[in-house]
CSV table of C-alpha atoms in Angstrom, one decimal:
chain,number,residue,atom,x,y,z
A,255,MET,CA,48.0,166.5,181.6
A,256,GLU,CA,48.9,165.6,178.1
A,257,LEU,CA,51.5,163.0,177.4
A,258,GLY,CA,53.7,163.9,174.5
A,259,ASN,CA,55.9,166.8,173.7
A,260,THR,CA,53.7,169.3,175.5
A,261,VAL,CA,54.2,170.3,179.1
A,262,VAL,CA,52.4,168.1,181.6
A,263,GLY,CA,50.8,169.5,184.7
A,264,ASP,CA,49.0,167.5,187.4
A,265,ILE,CA,50.1,163.9,187.4
A,266,ASP,CA,46.7,162.8,188.6
A,267,ALA,CA,45.3,163.8,185.3
A,268,VAL,CA,46.8,160.8,183.4
A,269,PRO,CA,43.9,159.6,181.2
A,270,GLY,CA,41.9,156.9,182.8
A,271,SER,CA,43.6,157.3,186.2
A,272,VAL,CA,41.9,157.5,189.6
A,273,PRO,CA,43.9,158.6,192.7
A,274,GLY,CA,45.0,155.5,194.5
A,275,THR,CA,44.9,153.3,191.4
A,276,PRO,CA,47.5,152.7,188.7
A,277,PRO,CA,46.9,154.9,185.7
A,278,VAL,CA,46.0,153.5,182.3
A,279,ILE,CA,49.3,153.7,180.5
A,280,THR,CA,50.9,151.2,178.1
A,281,ALA,CA,54.5,149.9,178.4
A,282,GLU,CA,55.2,151.7,175.1
A,283,GLU,CA,53.9,155.0,176.5
A,284,GLN,CA,55.9,154.6,179.7
A,285,ALA,CA,59.1,153.9,177.6
A,286,ARG,CA,58.5,157.0,175.6
A,287,ILE,CA,58.0,159.2,178.7
A,288,HIS,CA,61.2,157.6,180.1
A,289,ARG,CA,63.2,158.5,177.0
A,290,ARG,CA,61.9,162.1,177.2
A,291,THR,CA,62.7,162.3,180.9
A,292,LEU,CA,66.3,161.1,180.1
A,293,ARG,CA,66.7,163.9,177.5
A,294,VAL,CA,65.7,166.5,180.0
A,295,VAL,CA,67.9,165.0,182.7
A,296,ILE,CA,70.8,164.9,180.3
A,297,LEU,CA,70.5,168.6,179.5
A,298,SER,CA,70.3,169.5,183.1
A,299,GLN,CA,73.3,167.3,183.9
A,300,ILE,CA,75.4,169.0,181.3
A,301,LEU,CA,74.8,172.3,183.0
A,302,GLY,CA,75.1,170.9,186.4
A,303,GLY,CA,78.5,169.3,185.6
A,304,ALA,CA,79.8,172.7,184.6
A,305,GLY,CA,78.6,174.1,188.0
A,306,LEU,CA,80.2,171.4,190.2
A,307,ALA,CA,83.6,171.7,188.4
A,308,ALA,CA,84.3,175.1,190.0
A,309,GLY,CA,84.5,173.8,193.6
A,310,ILE,CA,86.5,170.8,192.6
A,311,SER,CA,89.0,172.8,190.6
A,312,VAL,CA,89.8,175.9,192.5
A,313,GLY,CA,87.9,175.8,195.8
A,314,ALA,CA,90.9,174.6,197.8
A,315,LEU,CA,93.2,177.1,196.1
A,316,LEU,CA,90.8,180.0,196.8
A,317,ALA,CA,90.6,179.0,200.5
A,318,GLN,CA,94.4,178.6,200.6
A,319,ASP,CA,94.8,182.2,199.3
A,320,MET,CA,92.2,183.7,201.6
A,321,LEU,CA,93.1,181.8,204.7
A,322,GLY,CA,96.9,181.7,204.2
A,323,SER,CA,97.1,178.1,205.3
A,324,ASP,CA,97.6,174.8,203.5
A,325,SER,CA,96.2,172.8,206.5
A,326,LEU,CA,92.8,174.5,205.9
A,327,ALA,CA,92.8,174.0,202.1
A,328,GLY,CA,90.4,171.1,202.4
A,329,LEU,CA,87.9,173.3,204.2
A,330,PRO,CA,86.0,174.3,201.1
A,331,THR,CA,85.4,170.7,200.1
A,332,GLY,CA,84.2,170.0,203.6
A,333,LEU,CA,81.9,173.0,203.7
A,334,PHE,CA,80.2,172.5,200.3
A,335,THR,CA,80.0,168.8,201.1
A,336,LEU,CA,78.2,169.5,204.3
A,337,GLY,CA,75.9,171.8,202.3
A,338,SER,CA,75.4,168.9,199.9
A,339,ALA,CA,74.4,166.6,202.8
A,340,ALA,CA,71.7,169.1,204.0
A,341,ALA,CA,70.4,169.5,200.5
A,342,ALA,CA,70.3,165.7,199.9
A,343,PHE,CA,68.2,165.3,203.0
A,344,LEU,CA,65.8,168.1,202.0
A,345,VAL,CA,65.5,167.0,198.4
A,346,GLY,CA,65.0,163.4,199.3
A,347,ARG,CA,62.2,164.2,201.9
A,348,SER,CA,60.4,166.7,199.6
A,349,THR,CA,60.5,164.4,196.6
A,350,ARG,CA,58.1,161.9,198.2
A,351,VAL,CA,55.4,164.6,198.5
A,352,LEU,CA,56.3,167.1,195.7
A,353,GLY,CA,58.1,164.9,193.1
A,354,ARG,CA,61.5,165.2,191.5
A,355,ARG,CA,60.9,168.4,189.5
A,356,LEU,CA,60.4,170.9,192.3
A,357,GLY,CA,63.1,169.5,194.6
A,358,LEU,CA,65.7,169.3,191.9
A,359,ALA,CA,65.0,172.7,190.5
A,360,ALA,CA,65.2,174.3,194.0
A,361,GLY,CA,68.5,172.5,194.7
A,362,PHE,CA,70.2,173.8,191.6
A,363,THR,CA,68.9,177.3,192.2
A,364,ALA,CA,70.4,177.3,195.7
A,365,GLY,CA,73.7,176.1,194.3
A,366,GLY,CA,73.7,178.9,191.8
A,367,LEU,CA,73.1,181.5,194.6
A,368,GLY,CA,75.9,180.0,196.6
A,369,ALA,CA,78.3,180.4,193.7
A,370,VAL,CA,77.3,184.0,193.5
A,371,GLY,CA,78.0,184.4,197.2
A,372,VAL,CA,81.5,182.9,196.7
A,373,VAL,CA,82.3,185.5,194.1
A,374,VAL,CA,81.1,188.3,196.3
A,375,ALA,CA,83.1,186.9,199.3
A,376,ALA,CA,86.3,186.8,197.1
A,377,VAL,CA,85.8,190.4,196.1
A,378,ALA,CA,85.1,191.5,199.6
A,379,ASP,CA,87.8,189.3,201.1
A,380,SER,CA,85.2,188.0,203.6
A,381,VAL,CA,86.0,184.6,205.0
A,382,PRO,CA,82.7,184.3,206.9
A,383,LEU,CA,80.8,185.0,203.7
A,384,LEU,CA,83.0,182.5,201.9
A,385,PHE,CA,82.2,179.8,204.4
A,386,ILE,CA,78.4,180.4,204.2
A,387,SER,CA,78.4,180.6,200.4
A,388,LEU,CA,80.4,177.4,200.0
A,389,PHE,CA,77.9,175.6,202.3
A,390,ILE,CA,75.0,176.9,200.1
A,391,TYR,CA,76.9,176.1,196.9
A,392,GLY,CA,77.0,172.5,198.0
A,393,ALA,CA,73.3,172.2,197.3
A,394,GLY,CA,74.2,172.1,193.6
A,395,THR,CA,76.5,169.1,194.1
A,396,ALA,CA,73.9,167.2,195.9
A,397,THR,CA,71.2,168.0,193.3
A,398,ASN,CA,73.5,167.0,190.5
A,399,LEU,CA,73.9,163.5,192.2
A,400,GLN,CA,70.2,163.3,193.1
A,401,THR,CA,69.2,163.9,189.4
A,402,ARG,CA,70.7,160.5,188.5
A,403,TYR,CA,67.7,158.9,190.3
A,404,ALA,CA,65.3,160.6,187.9
A,405,GLY,CA,66.9,158.6,185.1
A,406,SER,CA,65.8,155.3,186.8
A,407,ASP,CA,62.3,156.1,188.0
A,408,LEU,CA,60.5,154.8,184.9
A,409,ALA,CA,63.2,152.3,183.8
A,410,PRO,CA,62.4,148.6,183.9
A,411,ALA,CA,64.4,146.6,186.5
A,412,GLU,CA,66.8,145.1,184.0
A,413,LYS,CA,67.8,148.6,182.7
A,414,ARG,CA,68.1,150.6,185.9
A,415,GLY,CA,71.9,150.7,185.7
A,416,HIS,CA,71.7,152.0,182.2
A,417,GLY,CA,69.1,154.6,183.2
A,418,THR,CA,71.3,155.9,186.0
A,419,SER,CA,74.4,155.9,183.9
A,420,MET,CA,72.9,157.9,181.1
A,421,ALA,CA,71.9,160.6,183.6
A,422,MET,CA,75.5,160.6,184.9
A,423,VAL,CA,77.4,160.5,181.6
A,424,ALA,CA,75.9,163.8,180.5
A,425,THR,CA,77.6,165.5,183.4
A,426,THR,CA,80.9,164.8,181.6
A,427,VAL,CA,80.4,167.6,179.1
A,428,GLY,CA,80.1,170.4,181.6
A,429,ALA,CA,82.4,168.9,184.2
A,430,VAL,CA,85.3,168.5,181.7
A,431,ALA,CA,84.7,171.9,180.1
A,432,GLY,CA,84.7,173.7,183.5
A,433,PRO,CA,88.2,172.9,184.7
A,434,ASN,CA,89.7,173.6,181.3
A,435,LEU,CA,88.1,177.0,181.3
A,436,ILE,CA,90.0,178.0,184.5
A,437,ASP,CA,92.5,180.2,182.6
A,438,PRO,CA,90.0,182.1,180.4
A,439,LEU,CA,87.6,182.5,183.3
A,440,GLY,CA,90.5,183.8,185.4
A,441,HIS,CA,91.2,186.4,182.8
A,442,LEU,CA,87.5,187.3,182.6
A,443,ALA,CA,87.5,187.7,186.4
A,444,ASP,CA,90.6,189.9,186.2
A,445,ASN,CA,88.9,192.1,183.6
A,446,LEU,CA,85.9,192.5,185.9
A,447,GLY,CA,88.0,193.3,188.9
A,448,ILE,CA,87.3,190.0,190.6
A,449,PRO,CA,90.0,187.8,192.1
A,450,THR,CA,91.3,185.3,189.5
A,451,LEU,CA,90.4,182.1,191.4
A,452,ALA,CA,86.7,183.3,191.7
A,453,GLY,CA,86.4,183.2,188.0
A,454,PRO,CA,85.1,179.6,187.7
A,455,PHE,CA,82.4,180.3,190.2
A,456,LEU,CA,80.9,182.8,187.7
A,457,LEU,CA,80.4,179.9,185.4
A,458,ALA,CA,79.0,177.8,188.3
A,459,ALA,CA,76.4,180.4,189.1
A,460,VAL,CA,75.1,180.6,185.5
A,461,ALA,CA,75.2,176.8,185.0
A,462,TYR,CA,73.4,175.8,188.2
A,463,LEU,CA,70.7,178.5,187.7
A,464,ALA,CA,70.2,177.3,184.1
A,465,ALA,CA,69.9,173.7,185.2
A,466,GLY,CA,67.3,174.6,187.8
A,467,VAL,CA,65.2,176.4,185.2
A,468,THR,CA,65.5,173.6,182.7
A,469,LEU,CA,64.2,171.0,185.2
A,470,PHE,CA,61.4,173.2,186.5
A,471,LEU,CA,60.1,173.9,183.0
A,472,LEU,CA,60.7,170.6,181.2
A,473,LEU,CA,60.7,167.7,183.7
A,474,ARG,CA,57.0,167.0,183.1
A,475,PRO,CA,55.3,164.6,183.7
A,476,ASP,CA,57.2,164.2,187.0
A,477,PRO,CA,58.9,160.7,186.6
A,478,TYR,CA,58.7,159.8,190.3
A,479,LEU,CA,55.0,160.8,190.7
A,480,LEU,CA,54.2,158.8,187.6
A,481,ALA,CA,56.2,155.8,188.8
A,482,ARG,CA,54.2,155.9,192.1
A,483,GLN,CA,50.9,155.9,190.3
A,484,ILE,CA,52.0,153.0,188.0
A,485,ALA,CA,53.0,151.0,191.1
A,486,GLY,CA,49.7,151.8,192.7
A,487,ASP,CA,51.4,153.6,195.6
A,488,ASP,CA,49.7,156.9,195.3
A,489,GLY,CA,46.7,156.3,197.6
A,490,PRO,CA,45.0,158.8,199.9
A,491,GLY,CA,47.4,161.1,201.6
A,492,GLY,CA,49.8,160.9,198.7
A,493,GLY,CA,53.4,160.9,199.9
A,494,THR,CA,52.5,161.6,203.6
A,495,GLY,CA,51.8,158.1,204.8
A,496,PRO,CA,54.2,155.8,206.7
A,497,VAL,CA,57.4,154.8,204.9
A,498,LEU,CA,58.3,151.1,204.6
A,499,LYS,CA,61.8,150.1,205.5
A,500,PRO,CA,64.0,149.4,202.4
A,501,ALA,CA,65.6,145.9,202.0
A,502,GLY,CA,69.1,145.3,203.4
A,503,GLY,CA,70.7,145.7,199.9
A,504,ALA,CA,70.1,149.5,200.2
A,505,TRP,CA,72.6,149.8,203.0
A,506,VAL,CA,75.2,147.6,201.1
A,507,GLY,CA,74.8,150.0,198.2
A,508,ALA,CA,75.2,152.9,200.6
A,509,ALA,CA,78.4,151.5,202.1
A,510,THR,CA,79.8,151.0,198.5
A,511,MET,CA,79.1,154.7,197.6
A,512,ILE,CA,80.3,156.1,200.9
A,513,LEU,CA,83.7,154.3,200.8
A,514,THR,CA,84.3,155.2,197.2
A,515,GLN,CA,83.4,158.9,198.0
A,516,MET,CA,85.8,159.1,200.9
A,517,THR,CA,88.7,157.8,198.9
A,518,MET,CA,88.0,160.0,195.9
A,519,VAL,CA,87.4,163.2,197.8
A,520,ALA,CA,90.5,162.8,200.0
A,521,ILE,CA,92.9,162.4,197.1
A,522,MET,CA,91.2,164.7,194.6
A,523,THR,CA,90.9,167.7,197.1
A,524,MET,CA,94.6,168.0,197.8
A,525,THR,CA,95.9,167.2,194.3
A,526,PRO,CA,95.7,170.9,193.1
A,527,VAL,CA,97.5,172.0,196.2
A,528,HIS,CA,100.2,169.4,195.8
A,529,MET,CA,100.6,170.4,192.1
A,530,ARG,CA,100.9,174.1,192.8
A,531,ALA,CA,103.4,173.5,195.5
A,532,HIS,CA,105.6,171.7,192.9
A,533,ASP,CA,105.3,174.5,190.3
A,534,HIS,CA,102.6,173.1,188.1
A,535,GLY,CA,100.7,175.9,186.4
A,536,MET,CA,96.9,176.5,186.6
A,537,GLY,CA,96.6,175.1,183.1
A,538,ALA,CA,98.1,171.8,184.2
A,539,VAL,CA,95.8,171.8,187.3
A,540,GLY,CA,92.8,172.3,185.0
A,541,LEU,CA,94.0,169.5,182.7
A,542,VAL,CA,94.4,167.0,185.5
A,543,ILE,CA,91.1,167.8,187.2
A,544,GLY,CA,89.3,167.9,183.9
A,545,LEU,CA,90.5,164.4,183.0
A,546,HIS,CA,89.7,163.2,186.5
A,547,VAL,CA,86.1,164.5,186.3
A,548,ALA,CA,85.8,163.0,182.8
A,549,SER,CA,86.8,159.7,184.3
A,550,MET,CA,84.2,160.1,187.0
A,551,TRP,CA,81.3,160.5,184.6
A,552,LEU,CA,82.2,159.3,181.0
A,553,PRO,CA,82.7,155.6,181.8
A,554,SER,CA,78.9,155.6,182.7
A,555,LEU,CA,78.4,154.8,179.0
A,556,VAL,CA,79.7,151.3,179.7
A,557,THR,CA,79.4,150.8,183.5
A,558,GLY,CA,75.6,151.1,183.5
A,559,ARG,CA,75.3,148.2,181.1
A,560,LEU,CA,78.0,146.3,182.9
A,561,VAL,CA,76.2,146.6,186.2
A,562,ASP,CA,73.0,145.3,184.5
A,563,SER,CA,74.8,142.4,182.8
A,564,ALA,CA,77.6,141.3,185.2
A,565,GLY,CA,75.9,142.2,188.5
A,566,ARG,CA,76.2,144.8,191.1
A,567,VAL,CA,78.7,143.1,193.4
A,568,PRO,CA,81.4,142.3,190.9
A,569,VAL,CA,81.4,145.9,189.6
A,570,ALA,CA,81.6,147.2,193.2
A,571,VAL,CA,84.6,144.9,193.9
A,572,ALA,CA,86.2,146.3,190.8
A,573,ALA,CA,85.7,149.8,192.2
A,574,GLY,CA,87.7,149.0,195.3
A,575,VAL,CA,90.6,147.5,193.3
A,576,THR,CA,90.7,150.5,190.9
A,577,LEU,CA,90.7,153.0,193.8
A,578,LEU,CA,93.6,151.1,195.4
A,579,ALA,CA,95.6,151.4,192.2
A,580,ALA,CA,94.7,155.1,192.0
A,581,GLY,CA,96.0,155.8,195.6
A,582,LEU,CA,99.2,153.9,195.0
A,583,THR,CA,99.9,155.6,191.7
A,584,ALA,CA,99.4,159.0,193.3
A,585,ALA,CA,101.7,158.0,196.1
A,586,LEU,CA,104.5,156.7,193.8
A,587,ALA,CA,104.3,159.4,191.1
A,588,PRO,CA,107.1,161.9,191.2
A,589,ALA,CA,105.8,165.4,192.0
A,590,ASP,CA,106.9,166.8,188.6
A,591,SER,CA,105.3,163.9,186.6
A,592,LEU,CA,102.2,165.4,185.0
A,593,VAL,CA,101.5,162.1,183.2
A,594,LEU,CA,101.5,159.9,186.3
A,595,LEU,CA,99.3,162.4,188.2
A,596,ILE,CA,96.9,162.3,185.2
A,597,VAL,CA,96.9,158.4,185.4
A,598,ALA,CA,96.3,158.5,189.1
A,599,LEU,CA,93.4,160.9,189.0
A,600,MET,CA,91.8,159.1,186.0
A,601,LEU,CA,91.9,155.8,187.9
A,602,LEU,CA,90.5,157.7,190.9
A,603,GLY,CA,87.5,158.9,188.8
A,604,LEU,CA,86.9,155.5,187.2
A,605,GLY,CA,86.9,153.7,190.6
A,606,TRP,CA,84.4,156.3,191.9
A,607,ASN,CA,82.2,155.8,188.9
A,608,LEU,CA,82.2,152.0,189.3
A,609,GLY,CA,81.2,152.4,193.0
A,610,LEU,CA,78.5,155.0,192.4
A,611,VAL,CA,76.7,153.2,189.5
A,612,SER,CA,76.8,149.8,191.2
A,613,GLY,CA,75.8,151.2,194.6
A,614,THR,CA,73.0,153.3,193.1
A,615,ALA,CA,71.6,150.2,191.4
A,616,MET,CA,71.7,148.3,194.7
A,617,VAL,CA,69.7,151.1,196.4
A,618,VAL,CA,67.0,151.2,193.6
A,619,ASP,CA,66.7,147.4,193.7
A,620,ALA,CA,66.1,147.3,197.4
A,621,THR,CA,63.4,150.0,197.4
A,622,VAL,CA,59.9,150.6,196.1
A,623,PRO,CA,58.5,153.9,194.8
A,624,ALA,CA,56.9,154.7,198.2
A,625,ASN,CA,60.2,154.6,200.1
A,626,ARG,CA,62.7,155.2,197.4
A,627,PRO,CA,63.3,159.0,197.5
A,628,GLN,CA,63.5,159.2,201.3
A,629,THR,CA,66.0,156.3,201.2
A,630,GLN,CA,67.9,157.8,198.4
A,631,GLY,CA,68.1,161.1,200.2
A,632,THR,CA,69.3,159.4,203.4
A,633,VAL,CA,72.0,157.5,201.5
A,634,ASP,CA,73.2,160.7,199.7
A,635,VAL,CA,73.4,162.4,203.1
A,636,GLY,CA,75.8,159.7,204.2
A,637,ILE,CA,77.8,160.1,201.0
A,638,ALA,CA,78.0,163.8,201.4
A,639,LEU,CA,79.0,163.6,205.1
A,640,SER,CA,81.7,161.1,204.4
A,641,GLY,CA,83.0,163.3,201.7
A,642,ALA,CA,83.0,166.3,204.1
A,643,VAL,CA,85.0,164.3,206.6
A,644,ALA,CA,87.4,163.2,203.9
A,645,GLY,CA,87.8,166.7,202.6
A,646,LEU,CA,88.4,168.2,206.0
A,647,ALA,CA,90.8,165.5,207.0
A,648,SER,CA,92.8,165.5,203.7
A,649,GLY,CA,94.4,168.9,204.3
A,650,ALA,CA,95.4,168.0,207.9
A,651,VAL,CA,96.8,164.6,206.8
A,652,MET,CA,98.8,166.1,204.0
A,653,THR,CA,100.2,168.8,206.2
A,654,ALA,CA,101.2,166.4,209.0
A,655,THR,CA,102.6,163.8,206.6
A,656,SER,CA,102.7,164.2,202.8
A,657,TYR,CA,100.6,163.8,199.7
A,658,GLN,CA,102.2,160.4,199.2
A,659,ILE,CA,100.9,159.1,202.6
A,660,LEU,CA,97.5,160.6,201.8
A,661,GLY,CA,97.4,158.5,198.6
A,662,VAL,CA,98.3,155.3,200.4
A,663,ILE,CA,95.7,155.9,203.1
A,664,GLY,CA,93.0,156.6,200.5
A,665,GLY,CA,93.9,153.5,198.5
A,666,VAL,CA,93.9,151.2,201.5
A,667,LEU,CA,90.6,152.7,202.7
A,668,SER,CA,88.9,151.6,199.5
A,669,LEU,CA,89.7,148.0,200.2
A,670,LEU,CA,87.1,148.0,203.0
A,671,LEU,CA,84.6,147.7,200.2
A,672,ILE,CA,85.4,144.0,199.8
A,673,PRO,CA,84.5,142.9,203.4
A,674,ALA,CA,81.5,145.2,203.4
A,675,LEU,CA,80.2,143.5,200.2
A,676,ARG,CA,80.9,140.0,201.5
A,677,TRP,CA,79.0,140.8,204.7
A,678,GLY,CA,76.0,142.1,202.9
A,679,ARG,CA,76.0,140.0,199.8
A,680,GLN,CA,72.8,138.2,200.8
A,681,GLY,CA,70.9,141.5,200.7
A,682,VAL,CA,72.0,142.4,197.2
A,683,ARG,CA,70.1,141.3,194.1
A,684,ARG,CA,71.9,141.0,190.8
């Protein structure tokens, strides 16, 4: 392995290293490798953001058209979130043995193939194929989230929030561009003889596959494997030995991310359906979702440093308050008010961001390299499953009551963050 701008192969070949002992590597060299890792992660996240935007923007609308039912419009979110849970589990477990590069590359590739399947299902009007493809497509969503951990593997403790946030903020570029390309991608799909709402999944297929190739070729040296060697955790057996239990702060971080995910998914999933039912055009839907997604990722420019300076818990509490404001704004906004819907969805994205960055930092703080990826994978499974429940329930709740009631329920749910943080505050390190 050569450290530098050339591709690095076997991590055990770090100069001066012996398996089972920390490699000879200076702090300056570690910092340089970390910066290079962040550049690769940022590029992959730009592509990954474009891929995940398809499911957020038109997944519910495509299902509504193919199934002919509003009550099942939340099903796509539930399916690709279940697929996300499965992928999070597999990526987390495989990372401990194989490192970040192979697991992340495989996850994005699976997501791209799932997007291709959605397009084929729309053309063939095959609901079973749609369901299977959405499940596989969810692997891209999980991988996009798992990639944020690669940004913190080699970061010093006092900069973990920043490392995570830089990986996340790059997603903004693709994730904002994706929803705002709904109209042109719809026209492209029409010209190709593909149903209009399947157009964004064409972009998702290309973006996810490109992200997978980028990580496979460029994420070298593998940041996780190098971090294990630096910590002296790469003894005989590599990543196959027993796993130590993480500290309690990991589960506080998990609770923070799960509750923010449930609130965000429930309200976000049904907003396009609510808008179309009140005569908003697809351009307006794309604008609202695009700004929502921007608010999910772009604040990471600030929130990472805020988590490092102000502390994990205060930022997590701010997440709960912000999500409550989002739910109430969505509930009180007149159905024809595009401006208030934009405000509600931007607050929703900001609250999610605050919860995810602070919760991620708690999980990293409470783990060591030997148990970190497996814990991270388990936590992300919980996040994905909670999102699946929220996505599936949101359509039923809105059909039985209204979008306004859904907004109130989501906002109130986020307040559970405060007692959860109070209960677990002793396990959280600032």
